[in-house]
Structure formats: C-alpha cells, structure tokens
Amino acid sequence: MSDEFGFFLLLMSNGILIGLMYALIALGFVLVYKATDAVNFAQGEFVMIAGILVAAALGVWGAPLWLAVGLGIGTMIAFGFGLERVMLRKLIARPIIAVVMATIGLAAVLRGLGPLLWGADTKPLALPIGDEPIVVGPLFIPPIQLVGGLVSLLFLAGFGWFFVKSRKGIAMRAVADNQQVAMAMGINVEKYFGLAWAMTGMVSALGGIIWGNIIGVDVNLSLVGFKVFPVVILGGLDSIPGAVVGGLIVGLVENIAAGYVDPYVGGGTKDFAPYVLMILALMIRPYGIFGKKIIERV
C-alpha cells in the first residue's frame, strides 16, 4: 500500500468519526425542529454548559465518572424541561420567529454565564480513555474519536427508531407539522414540547462530554454548535438520517481540506470549507438531502 493511499485512508477514517460526533450534536437541532418547527440557536451553548457541569464534577468536586456523567445528563434533561416550561411554553402557536429569537437571546445569556461560573481559561475534561492511538494498518485512530463515534451511532439509531416506530415519536412529528391541528386531534402539544427539549438536553450532555474531552472546556466549546450548522442544512433539518449523512460529509470535507489544501495555503481551510459546501447546497437543494420539501401556495 502506497503512502499516499494510506494518508487518504487516514483522512477518511478520521473524517468519518468526527462526522459521527457532529451528527450527535446535529441531532439536538433535529429534535427541536421536529417538535417545534423552529431552530434552536442555543444548541452550542447547551453543549458548553453540559461540558462545564461534567468537568466541574470530575475536576473540582472529585466525583466518580458515573456520577459526573449522570449529573451532567440529568441536569441537562431537567434544564430542557424547565426551559420549555418557563420560557417556551408561552410561545406555543406563536410565529416561529418568536421561538428563534428566544433561543438567540438564551444563547447570549448562557455564553456569558459559562465564563462567569467557570472562568475564561480552558480546563480539561478528563475521561478514563487512553491517548495512545489505535493502529490498524495505515490508520491511527484516537480512542476518544472511536468512543465518540460509537456513542453517536448508538443514540442516532435509538432516536431514529423512536421517531419512526413509537407512538410518542409519531406524535412529536405531528406536532411539528401543525401545532393547532395536533391540539385539535387531542395531542398534548405542551407535553411533547417539553419532551423534545429534554431529549435535546440529553444529546447536548453527551456532546459536551465527548467534545469537552477533545478540545477542553471553555466558552469556545459553544462554537461546536456553529460547526454543526452545515451538517443540518446539508442533511435536512427534520431528518435523523440526514444528520448522519450531513455529519459524515462535513467530517470528510474538513479532513480532506486539512490534508490536501492546507499545505498549499498555510492552513485554515477546514474551518470554512463546510460553509462553502453549505452555501452551494442551499443554492441547489435548500431543504437538504433528506429534508422535507415544503411547497407553499399563495
């Protein structure tokens, strides 16, 4: 096997694993959109707060891993429920822009609250996962990426089954299609709003743990949410398979750009290449690869 082909395989394998971890964060966007038909612009801040909680439990309070992870997931689930109850429930049947603006304001609040409680410096989120890469032929796979990819696959498959096969998942899809009609059919819209935000909190906690270990925990952890925007646009805002495919595409594009283009331009292409791809996708297929095509007649 040539060195060039081995390098290509290395980029592909890392891109796939990173893409799966992007897909896990993108699932938070999909869950909220499926239930509320609105985009949660505070998704990255959810990830940041979850990472801070788990890192503080491990490093400051000395909690064991199982307790720190349970605390992070449980707190974010409760946070999602509480957020829906206190702020977002009053926006049911209101224009979608109201929910969007509410999440933008929430993002600003959480982005300021994180450094206030945690400090501005980057702190580690230590997990009992080794740093020594797993070597398989020409591939060097970081263990945290392998664990993150497997966790992402598990939860993506679970949520896919939930929306397709379970009664609650089908009801959430009905709420997203038309809240007023869903209420007329006897569906408790408020209940499914709360469930969607709680599930988003759980996904954010998992993403915060994985990405916090990879890049450290500080306010910049919230930027993962912006990195995921091309994923949900490419795959489709209302599609779990789209989140997976979009994540894989973005992960591969980032790694290929870093491997083949960065040496000629001095670096940085992996940061904007997914957004170039997103703009092209919006021009060609604005509802995404698996997104629902909506035609409005006026």
Short mmCIF file of C-alpha atoms in Angstrom, two decimals:
data_model
loop_
_atom_site.label_atom_id
_atom_site.label_comp_id
_atom_site.label_asym_id
_atom_site.label_seq_id
_atom_site.Cartn_x
_atom_site.Cartn_y
_atom_site.Cartn_z
CA MET A 1 0.00 0.00 0.00
CA SER A 2 1.41 3.36 -1.04
CA ASP A 3 1.99 6.15 1.48
CA GLU A 4 -0.37 8.42 -0.46
CA PHE A 5 -3.22 5.92 -0.32
CA GLY A 6 -2.56 5.27 3.36
CA PHE A 7 -2.71 9.01 4.03
CA PHE A 8 -6.03 9.19 2.17
CA LEU A 9 -7.46 6.33 4.27
CA LEU A 10 -6.28 8.07 7.45
CA LEU A 11 -8.09 11.27 6.46
CA MET A 12 -11.23 9.30 5.58
CA SER A 13 -11.32 7.35 8.85
CA ASN A 14 -10.81 10.45 10.99
CA GLY A 15 -13.40 12.32 8.93
CA ILE A 16 -15.99 9.60 9.45
CA LEU A 17 -15.50 9.51 13.23
CA ILE A 18 -15.53 13.32 13.54
CA GLY A 19 -18.61 13.40 11.31
CA LEU A 20 -20.47 10.99 13.57
CA MET A 21 -19.71 13.23 16.55
CA TYR A 22 -21.00 16.21 14.60
CA ALA A 23 -24.14 14.21 13.82
CA LEU A 24 -24.76 13.69 17.53
CA ILE A 25 -24.84 17.46 18.11
CA ALA A 26 -26.92 17.93 14.97
CA LEU A 27 -29.47 15.57 16.47
CA GLY A 28 -30.25 18.29 19.02
CA PHE A 29 -31.24 20.64 16.18
CA VAL A 30 -33.35 17.92 14.56
CA LEU A 31 -35.20 17.03 17.78
CA VAL A 32 -36.27 20.61 18.43
CA TYR A 33 -37.16 21.24 14.80
CA LYS A 34 -39.25 18.08 14.59
CA ALA A 35 -41.30 19.10 17.62
CA THR A 36 -41.47 22.89 17.29
CA ASP A 37 -40.65 23.61 13.62
CA ALA A 38 -38.05 26.10 14.87
CA VAL A 39 -34.23 26.11 15.05
CA ASN A 40 -32.54 26.12 18.45
CA PHE A 41 -29.73 28.66 18.10
CA ALA A 42 -28.57 27.91 21.65
CA GLN A 43 -27.55 24.32 20.85
CA GLY A 44 -23.83 25.08 21.09
CA GLU A 45 -24.34 26.79 24.44
CA PHE A 46 -26.19 23.71 25.71
CA VAL A 47 -23.10 21.67 24.82
CA MET A 48 -20.86 24.18 26.61
CA ILE A 49 -22.91 24.18 29.83
CA ALA A 50 -23.04 20.37 29.85
CA GLY A 51 -19.27 20.19 29.42
CA ILE A 52 -18.75 22.64 32.27
CA LEU A 53 -21.01 20.62 34.59
CA VAL A 54 -19.24 17.33 33.94
CA ALA A 55 -15.74 18.87 34.04
CA ALA A 56 -16.54 20.59 37.34
CA ALA A 57 -17.94 17.39 38.82
CA LEU A 58 -14.81 15.45 37.84
CA GLY A 59 -12.07 18.01 38.45
CA VAL A 60 -13.41 20.30 41.18
CA TRP A 61 -15.75 18.13 43.22
CA GLY A 62 -13.85 14.88 42.66
CA ALA A 63 -16.97 12.89 41.72
CA PRO A 64 -16.54 9.45 40.14
CA LEU A 65 -17.11 9.25 36.38
CA TRP A 66 -20.51 7.55 36.55
CA LEU A 67 -21.81 10.20 38.94
CA ALA A 68 -20.38 13.11 36.93
CA VAL A 69 -21.88 11.80 33.68
CA GLY A 70 -25.21 11.07 35.35
CA LEU A 71 -25.22 14.53 36.90
CA GLY A 72 -24.49 16.17 33.56
CA ILE A 73 -27.16 14.23 31.66
CA GLY A 74 -29.78 14.56 34.42
CA THR A 75 -29.16 18.29 34.85
CA MET A 76 -29.43 18.97 31.12
CA ILE A 77 -32.65 16.94 30.87
CA ALA A 78 -34.10 18.95 33.76
CA PHE A 79 -32.79 22.15 32.18
CA GLY A 80 -34.58 21.30 28.92
CA PHE A 81 -37.84 20.60 30.73
CA GLY A 82 -37.53 23.75 32.82
CA LEU A 83 -36.64 25.93 29.85
CA GLU A 84 -39.70 24.77 27.95
CA ARG A 85 -41.94 25.22 30.98
CA VAL A 86 -40.73 28.70 31.96
CA MET A 87 -39.87 30.39 28.66
CA LEU A 88 -41.00 28.49 25.60
CA ARG A 89 -44.43 27.19 26.58
CA LYS A 90 -45.86 30.67 26.23
CA LEU A 91 -44.74 30.67 22.60
CA ILE A 92 -46.88 27.73 21.51
CA ALA A 93 -48.93 28.65 18.41
CA ARG A 94 -46.94 31.89 18.12
CA PRO A 95 -44.96 32.75 14.97
CA ILE A 96 -41.81 30.64 14.64
CA ILE A 97 -39.65 33.75 14.69
CA ALA A 98 -40.61 34.22 18.34
CA VAL A 99 -39.05 30.87 19.29
CA VAL A 100 -35.98 31.62 17.16
CA MET A 101 -35.40 34.99 18.82
CA ALA A 102 -35.93 33.43 22.25
CA THR A 103 -33.20 30.84 21.60
CA ILE A 104 -30.82 33.51 20.26
CA GLY A 105 -31.31 35.50 23.47
CA LEU A 106 -30.84 32.35 25.54
CA ALA A 107 -27.59 31.61 23.70
CA ALA A 108 -26.23 35.04 24.61
CA VAL A 109 -27.17 34.57 28.27
CA LEU A 110 -25.58 31.12 28.52
CA ARG A 111 -22.43 32.26 26.69
CA GLY A 112 -21.96 34.95 29.31
CA LEU A 113 -22.94 32.71 32.21
CA GLY A 114 -20.42 29.98 31.37
CA PRO A 115 -17.23 32.04 31.89
CA LEU A 116 -18.81 33.78 34.88
CA LEU A 117 -19.25 30.47 36.70
CA TRP A 118 -16.29 28.55 35.28
CA GLY A 119 -13.71 31.16 34.36
CA ALA A 120 -12.35 32.12 30.95
CA ASP A 121 -9.39 29.73 30.87
CA THR A 122 -9.60 26.31 29.24
CA LYS A 123 -9.90 23.39 31.64
CA PRO A 124 -9.66 19.67 30.86
CA LEU A 125 -12.49 17.18 30.95
CA ALA A 126 -10.57 14.05 31.84
CA LEU A 127 -12.06 10.68 30.87
CA PRO A 128 -10.53 7.26 31.54
CA ILE A 129 -9.72 6.86 27.85
CA GLY A 130 -6.12 6.48 26.76
CA ASP A 131 -4.31 8.91 24.47
CA GLU A 132 -2.35 6.23 22.63
CA PRO A 133 -3.86 5.89 19.13
CA ILE A 134 -5.20 2.57 17.92
CA VAL A 135 -3.09 1.49 14.96
CA VAL A 136 -4.82 -0.51 12.23
CA GLY A 137 -2.59 -0.72 9.18
CA PRO A 138 -2.09 2.88 7.98
CA LEU A 139 -4.81 4.17 10.30
CA PHE A 140 -4.12 5.95 13.59
CA ILE A 141 -7.43 6.22 15.43
CA PRO A 142 -7.61 8.31 18.64
CA PRO A 143 -9.58 6.29 21.23
CA ILE A 144 -11.85 9.22 22.15
CA GLN A 145 -12.89 9.56 18.49
CA LEU A 146 -13.70 5.85 18.33
CA VAL A 147 -15.73 6.02 21.55
CA GLY A 148 -17.47 9.19 20.40
CA GLY A 149 -18.35 7.66 17.04
CA LEU A 150 -19.79 4.53 18.64
CA VAL A 151 -21.84 6.52 21.18
CA SER A 152 -23.14 8.73 18.38
CA LEU A 153 -24.17 5.75 16.27
CA LEU A 154 -25.99 4.17 19.21
CA PHE A 155 -28.02 7.24 20.06
CA LEU A 156 -28.71 8.19 16.46
CA ALA A 157 -30.12 4.71 15.83
CA GLY A 158 -32.18 4.88 19.02
CA PHE A 159 -33.72 8.24 18.20
CA GLY A 160 -34.38 7.14 14.62
CA TRP A 161 -36.38 4.19 15.93
CA PHE A 162 -38.19 6.46 18.37
CA PHE A 163 -39.49 8.80 15.68
CA VAL A 164 -40.45 6.07 13.21
CA LYS A 165 -41.84 3.31 15.41
CA SER A 166 -43.01 4.73 18.75
CA ARG A 167 -46.33 6.48 19.33
CA LYS A 168 -44.64 9.36 21.15
CA GLY A 169 -42.25 9.90 18.27
CA ILE A 170 -45.07 9.94 15.73
CA ALA A 171 -46.98 12.39 17.92
CA MET A 172 -43.92 14.67 18.04
CA ARG A 173 -43.80 14.64 14.25
CA ALA A 174 -47.48 15.55 14.15
CA VAL A 175 -46.86 18.47 16.50
CA ALA A 176 -44.10 19.71 14.20
CA ASP A 177 -46.34 19.51 11.14
CA ASN A 178 -49.10 21.64 12.63
CA GLN A 179 -49.43 22.51 16.31
CA GLN A 180 -53.03 23.69 16.11
CA VAL A 181 -54.22 20.61 14.21
CA ALA A 182 -52.32 18.38 16.66
CA MET A 183 -54.10 20.04 19.58
CA ALA A 184 -57.44 19.56 17.82
CA MET A 185 -56.64 15.85 17.46
CA GLY A 186 -56.13 15.55 21.22
CA ILE A 187 -52.31 15.59 21.27
CA ASN A 188 -50.84 17.35 24.29
CA VAL A 189 -48.56 19.78 22.48
CA GLU A 190 -47.07 21.14 25.70
CA LYS A 191 -46.01 17.65 26.77
CA TYR A 192 -44.18 16.98 23.51
CA PHE A 193 -42.53 20.38 23.52
CA GLY A 194 -41.08 19.52 26.93
CA LEU A 195 -40.04 16.04 25.78
CA ALA A 196 -38.23 17.44 22.73
CA TRP A 197 -36.25 19.95 24.78
CA ALA A 198 -35.41 17.33 27.41
CA MET A 199 -34.09 14.98 24.72
CA THR A 200 -32.07 17.85 23.29
CA GLY A 201 -30.58 18.40 26.74
CA MET A 202 -29.52 14.76 26.91
CA VAL A 203 -27.90 14.88 23.48
CA SER A 204 -26.12 18.11 24.43
CA ALA A 205 -24.73 16.47 27.57
CA LEU A 206 -23.27 13.60 25.56
CA GLY A 207 -21.81 16.03 23.04
CA GLY A 208 -20.38 18.20 25.82
CA ILE A 209 -18.63 15.22 27.40
CA ILE A 210 -17.10 13.99 24.14
CA TRP A 211 -16.09 17.35 22.68
CA GLY A 212 -15.02 18.69 26.07
CA ASN A 213 -12.50 15.86 26.30
CA ILE A 214 -11.22 16.56 22.78
CA ILE A 215 -10.84 20.36 22.82
CA GLY A 216 -11.16 21.26 26.52
CA VAL A 217 -13.92 23.13 28.31
CA ASP A 218 -14.30 26.88 27.92
CA VAL A 219 -16.62 29.32 26.15
CA ASN A 220 -15.25 28.20 22.78
CA LEU A 221 -16.91 24.83 23.30
CA SER A 222 -20.15 26.53 22.28
CA LEU A 223 -18.70 27.07 18.79
CA VAL A 224 -19.30 23.38 18.13
CA GLY A 225 -22.93 24.38 17.60
CA PHE A 226 -21.93 26.69 14.73
CA LYS A 227 -19.75 23.96 13.24
CA VAL A 228 -22.83 21.77 13.08
CA PHE A 229 -24.99 24.22 11.08
CA PRO A 230 -23.66 22.93 7.74
CA VAL A 231 -24.49 19.40 8.90
CA VAL A 232 -28.18 20.07 9.49
CA ILE A 233 -28.51 22.21 6.35
CA LEU A 234 -26.92 19.52 4.18
CA GLY A 235 -28.85 16.62 5.67
CA GLY A 236 -32.18 18.35 6.26
CA LEU A 237 -33.41 19.99 9.44
CA ASP A 238 -36.13 17.39 10.03
CA SER A 239 -34.19 14.23 9.21
CA ILE A 240 -32.21 11.98 11.54
CA PRO A 241 -30.66 10.04 8.62
CA GLY A 242 -29.87 13.46 7.16
CA ALA A 243 -28.00 14.40 10.35
CA VAL A 244 -25.86 11.27 9.94
CA VAL A 245 -25.16 11.81 6.24
CA GLY A 246 -24.58 15.53 6.71
CA GLY A 247 -22.20 14.85 9.59
CA LEU A 248 -20.22 12.35 7.54
CA ILE A 249 -19.99 14.76 4.59
CA VAL A 250 -18.81 17.65 6.75
CA GLY A 251 -16.32 15.49 8.63
CA LEU A 252 -14.84 14.17 5.39
CA VAL A 253 -14.71 17.61 3.74
CA GLU A 254 -12.94 19.10 6.78
CA ASN A 255 -10.28 16.40 6.91
CA ILE A 256 -9.67 16.28 3.18
CA ALA A 257 -9.34 20.07 3.08
CA ALA A 258 -6.92 19.98 6.02
CA GLY A 259 -4.86 17.19 4.47
CA TYR A 260 -4.65 18.29 0.84
CA VAL A 261 -5.37 22.04 0.70
CA ASP A 262 -3.88 23.41 3.94
CA PRO A 263 -0.26 22.65 2.95
CA TYR A 264 -0.63 24.97 -0.05
CA VAL A 265 -2.46 27.87 1.60
CA GLY A 266 -0.98 27.82 5.09
CA GLY A 267 -3.95 26.28 6.93
CA GLY A 268 -7.48 27.25 7.91
CA THR A 269 -9.44 25.73 5.03
CA LYS A 270 -11.10 23.11 7.24
CA ASP A 271 -12.80 25.92 9.17
CA PHE A 272 -14.63 27.43 6.20
CA ALA A 273 -14.86 24.57 3.67
CA PRO A 274 -18.08 23.15 5.24
CA TYR A 275 -19.73 26.58 5.00
CA VAL A 276 -18.84 26.86 1.31
CA LEU A 277 -20.42 23.45 0.87
CA MET A 278 -23.48 24.61 2.84
CA ILE A 279 -23.94 27.67 0.61
CA LEU A 280 -23.73 25.51 -2.51
CA ALA A 281 -26.25 23.09 -1.02
CA LEU A 282 -28.67 25.93 -0.25
CA MET A 283 -28.45 27.04 -3.88
CA ILE A 284 -29.11 23.55 -5.26
CA ARG A 285 -31.25 21.78 -2.67
CA PRO A 286 -32.30 24.25 0.07
CA TYR A 287 -34.32 21.69 2.05
CA GLY A 288 -31.36 19.30 2.37
CA ILE A 289 -30.60 15.81 1.13
CA PHE A 290 -33.29 14.13 3.23
CA GLY A 291 -35.27 17.21 4.25
CA LYS A 292 -38.99 17.50 3.64
CA LYS A 293 -39.77 19.61 0.60
CA ILE A 294 -42.45 22.11 1.53
CA ILE A 295 -44.39 23.92 -1.18
CA GLU A 296 -46.42 26.93 -0.11
CA ARG A 297 -49.18 28.14 -2.40
CA VAL A 298 -50.17 31.77 -2.17
#
